[in-house]
Coordinates of N, CA and C in Angstrom, one line a residue:
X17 N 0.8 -1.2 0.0 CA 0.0 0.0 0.0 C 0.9 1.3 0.0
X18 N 1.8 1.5 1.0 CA 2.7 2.4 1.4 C 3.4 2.6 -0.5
X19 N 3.9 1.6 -0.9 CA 5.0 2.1 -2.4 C 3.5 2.3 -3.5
X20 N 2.0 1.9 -3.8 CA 1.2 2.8 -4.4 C 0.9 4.1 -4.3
X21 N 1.0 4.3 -3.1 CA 1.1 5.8 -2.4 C 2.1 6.7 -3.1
X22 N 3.3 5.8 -2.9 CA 4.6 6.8 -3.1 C 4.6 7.0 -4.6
X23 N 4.3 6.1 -5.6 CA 3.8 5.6 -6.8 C 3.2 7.0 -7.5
X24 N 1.7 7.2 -6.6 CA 0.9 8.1 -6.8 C 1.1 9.3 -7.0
X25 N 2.1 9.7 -5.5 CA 2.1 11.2 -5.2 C 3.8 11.5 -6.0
X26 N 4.5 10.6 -6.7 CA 5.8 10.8 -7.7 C 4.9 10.8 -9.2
X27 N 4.1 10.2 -9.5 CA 3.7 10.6 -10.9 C 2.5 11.8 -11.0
X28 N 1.6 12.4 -9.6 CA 1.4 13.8 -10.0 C 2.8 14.8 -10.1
X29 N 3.8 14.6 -9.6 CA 4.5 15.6 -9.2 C 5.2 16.0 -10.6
X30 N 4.9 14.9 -11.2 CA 6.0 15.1 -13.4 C 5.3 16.6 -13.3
X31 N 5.8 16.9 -14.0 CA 5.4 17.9 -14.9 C 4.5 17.6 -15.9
X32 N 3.7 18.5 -16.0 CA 2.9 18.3 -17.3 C 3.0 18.6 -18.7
X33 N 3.3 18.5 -19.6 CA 3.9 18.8 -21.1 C 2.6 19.8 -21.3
X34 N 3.7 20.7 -21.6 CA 2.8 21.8 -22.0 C 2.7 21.8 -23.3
X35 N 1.0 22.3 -23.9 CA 0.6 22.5 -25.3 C 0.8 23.7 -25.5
X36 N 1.4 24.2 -26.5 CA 1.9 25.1 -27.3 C 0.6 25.3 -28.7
X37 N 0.5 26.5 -28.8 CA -0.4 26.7 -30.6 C 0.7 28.1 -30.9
X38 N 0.5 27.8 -32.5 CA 1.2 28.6 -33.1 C -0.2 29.6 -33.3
X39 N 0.1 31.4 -33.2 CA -1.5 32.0 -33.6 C -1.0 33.1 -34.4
X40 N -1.5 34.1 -35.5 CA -1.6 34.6 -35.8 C -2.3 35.9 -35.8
X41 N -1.4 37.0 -35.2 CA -2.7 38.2 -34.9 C -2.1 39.5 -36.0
X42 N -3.0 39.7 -36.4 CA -3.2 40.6 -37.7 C -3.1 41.9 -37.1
X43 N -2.7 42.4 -37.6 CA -2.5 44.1 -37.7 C -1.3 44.5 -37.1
X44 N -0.1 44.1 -37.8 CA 1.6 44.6 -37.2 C 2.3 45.6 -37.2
X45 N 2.0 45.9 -36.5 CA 2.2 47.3 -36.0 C 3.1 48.0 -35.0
X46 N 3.5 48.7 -34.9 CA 4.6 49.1 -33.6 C 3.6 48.7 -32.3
X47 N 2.2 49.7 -32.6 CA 1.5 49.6 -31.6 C 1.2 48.1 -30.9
X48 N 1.1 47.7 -31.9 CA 0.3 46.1 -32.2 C 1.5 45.4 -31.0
X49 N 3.1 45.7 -31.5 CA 3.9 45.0 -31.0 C 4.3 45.1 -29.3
X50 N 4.1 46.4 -29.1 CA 3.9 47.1 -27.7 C 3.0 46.3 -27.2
X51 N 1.9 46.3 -27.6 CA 0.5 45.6 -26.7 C 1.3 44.1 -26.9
X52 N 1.7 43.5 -27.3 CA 2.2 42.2 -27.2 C 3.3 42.1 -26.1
X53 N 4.3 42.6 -26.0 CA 5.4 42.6 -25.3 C 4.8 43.2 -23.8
X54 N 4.3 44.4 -24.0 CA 3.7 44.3 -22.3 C 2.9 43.7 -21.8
X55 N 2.1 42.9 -22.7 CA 1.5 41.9 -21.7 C 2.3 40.6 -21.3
X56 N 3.0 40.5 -21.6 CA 3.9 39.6 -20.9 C 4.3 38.2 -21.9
X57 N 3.4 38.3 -23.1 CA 3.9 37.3 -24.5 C 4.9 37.3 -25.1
X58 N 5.7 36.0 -24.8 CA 7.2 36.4 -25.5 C 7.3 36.2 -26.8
X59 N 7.2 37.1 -27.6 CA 7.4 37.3 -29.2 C 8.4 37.6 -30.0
X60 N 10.5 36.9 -29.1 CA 11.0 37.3 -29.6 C 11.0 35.9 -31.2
X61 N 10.6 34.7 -31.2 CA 11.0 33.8 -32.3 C 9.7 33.8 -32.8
X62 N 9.2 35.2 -33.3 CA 8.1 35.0 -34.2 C 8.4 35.5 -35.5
X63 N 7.7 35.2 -36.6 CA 7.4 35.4 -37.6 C 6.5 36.7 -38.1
X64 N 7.0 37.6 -39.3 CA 6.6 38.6 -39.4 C 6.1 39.3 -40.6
X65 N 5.1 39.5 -41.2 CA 4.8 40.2 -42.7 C 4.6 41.7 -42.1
X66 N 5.7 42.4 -42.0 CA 4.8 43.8 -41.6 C 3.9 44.6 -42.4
X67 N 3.3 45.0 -41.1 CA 2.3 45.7 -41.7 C 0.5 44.7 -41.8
X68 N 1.1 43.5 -41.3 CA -0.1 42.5 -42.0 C -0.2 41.9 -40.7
X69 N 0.5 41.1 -40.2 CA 0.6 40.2 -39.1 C 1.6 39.7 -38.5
X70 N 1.9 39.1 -37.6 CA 2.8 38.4 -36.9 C 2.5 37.1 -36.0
X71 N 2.8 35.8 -36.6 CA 3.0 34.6 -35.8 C 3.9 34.0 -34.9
X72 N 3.5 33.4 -33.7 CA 4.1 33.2 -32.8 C 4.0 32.0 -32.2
X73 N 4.3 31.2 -31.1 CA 3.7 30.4 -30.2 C 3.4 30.9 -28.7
X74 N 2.3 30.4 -28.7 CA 2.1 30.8 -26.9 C 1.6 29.7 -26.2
X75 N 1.7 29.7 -25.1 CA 1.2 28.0 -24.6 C -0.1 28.0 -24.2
X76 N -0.9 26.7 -24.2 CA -2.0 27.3 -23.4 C -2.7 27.7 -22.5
X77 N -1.7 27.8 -21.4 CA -1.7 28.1 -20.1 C -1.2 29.7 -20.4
X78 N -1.2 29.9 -20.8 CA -1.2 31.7 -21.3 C -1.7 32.3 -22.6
X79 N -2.7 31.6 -23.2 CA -3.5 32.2 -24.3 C -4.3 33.4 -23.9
X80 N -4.8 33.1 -22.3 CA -5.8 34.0 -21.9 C -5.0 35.1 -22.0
X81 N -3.6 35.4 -21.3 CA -3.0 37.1 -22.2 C -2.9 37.1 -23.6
X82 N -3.4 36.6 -24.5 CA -3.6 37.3 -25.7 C -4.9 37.4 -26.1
X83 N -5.8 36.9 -25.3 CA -7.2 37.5 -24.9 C -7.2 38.9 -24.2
X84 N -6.6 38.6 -23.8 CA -6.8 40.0 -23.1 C -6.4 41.4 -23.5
X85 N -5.5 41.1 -24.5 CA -5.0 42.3 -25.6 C -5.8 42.7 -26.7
X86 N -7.7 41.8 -26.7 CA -8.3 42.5 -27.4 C -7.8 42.6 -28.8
X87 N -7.3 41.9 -29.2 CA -6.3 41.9 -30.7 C -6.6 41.0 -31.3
X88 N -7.1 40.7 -32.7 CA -8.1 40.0 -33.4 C -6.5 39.0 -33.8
X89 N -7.1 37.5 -33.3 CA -5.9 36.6 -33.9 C -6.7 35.3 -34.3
X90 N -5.9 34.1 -35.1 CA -6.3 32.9 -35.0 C -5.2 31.9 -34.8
X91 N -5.5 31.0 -34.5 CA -4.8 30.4 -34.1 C -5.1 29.3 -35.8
X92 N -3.3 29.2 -35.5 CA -2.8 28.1 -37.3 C -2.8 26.8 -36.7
X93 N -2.3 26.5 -35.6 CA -2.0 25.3 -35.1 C -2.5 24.9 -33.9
X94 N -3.5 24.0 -33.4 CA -3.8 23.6 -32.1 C -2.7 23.4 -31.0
X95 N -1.7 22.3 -31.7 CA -0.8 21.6 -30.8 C 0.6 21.7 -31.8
X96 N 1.9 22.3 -32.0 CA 2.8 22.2 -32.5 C 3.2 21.4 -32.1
X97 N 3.6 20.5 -31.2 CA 4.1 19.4 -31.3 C 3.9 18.1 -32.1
X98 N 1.9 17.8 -32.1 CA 1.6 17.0 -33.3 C 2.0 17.6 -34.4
X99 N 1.9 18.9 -34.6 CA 2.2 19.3 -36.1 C 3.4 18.6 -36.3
X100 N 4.3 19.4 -35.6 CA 6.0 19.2 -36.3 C 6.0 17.5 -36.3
X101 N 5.5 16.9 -35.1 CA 5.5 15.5 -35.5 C 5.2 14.5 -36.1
X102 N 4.4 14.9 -37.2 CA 3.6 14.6 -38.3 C 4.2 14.8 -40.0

C-alpha cells in the first residue's frame, strides 16, 4: 500500500507537457507590437509580414494574455508538437 502511495504522489508531481499553438494576430504594427510585449507574450521567435501580421507560439496556459490584448488573432496550429510531429 505504502509504495502505491509513493507511486501516486511521484507521478502527479511530473510535470505536465505543456501544449503550445502557433497563432496569428493581424495588424503589425509598432502599436500592435507594444500591446504584445507588455503583456507579458514572448514574441522574440516570431514570424513577421509587416504591416499584416505576426506569428508566434504561446502556450496554453497563457493564451488567456492574448485574450486579453483584445487583438483580433487565429490560431494556425492547435498543438505544435503534433504538427511538427507529423
Amino acid at each position: 500500500m505504502k509504495n502505491i502511495l509513493i507511486i501516486v504522489i511521484l507521478t502527479a508531481m511530473l510535470p505536465a507537457s505543456e501544449i503550445y499553438k502557433q497563432v496569428r494576430v493581424y495588424s503589425d504594427t509598432e502599436e500592435t507590437l507594444s500591446i504584445l510585449q507588455t503583456s507579458g507574450l514572448d514574441i522574440d521567435h516570431s514570424y513577421r509580414v509587416p504591416g499584416k501580421w505576426i506569428e508566434f507560439a504561446v502556450s496554453e496556459s497563457r493564451i488567456y494574455l492574448l485574450d486579453e490584448t483584445q487583438l483580433h488573432y487565429d490560431i494556425i496550429h492547435e498543438d505544435l508538437e503534433s504538427f511538427y510531429a507529423s
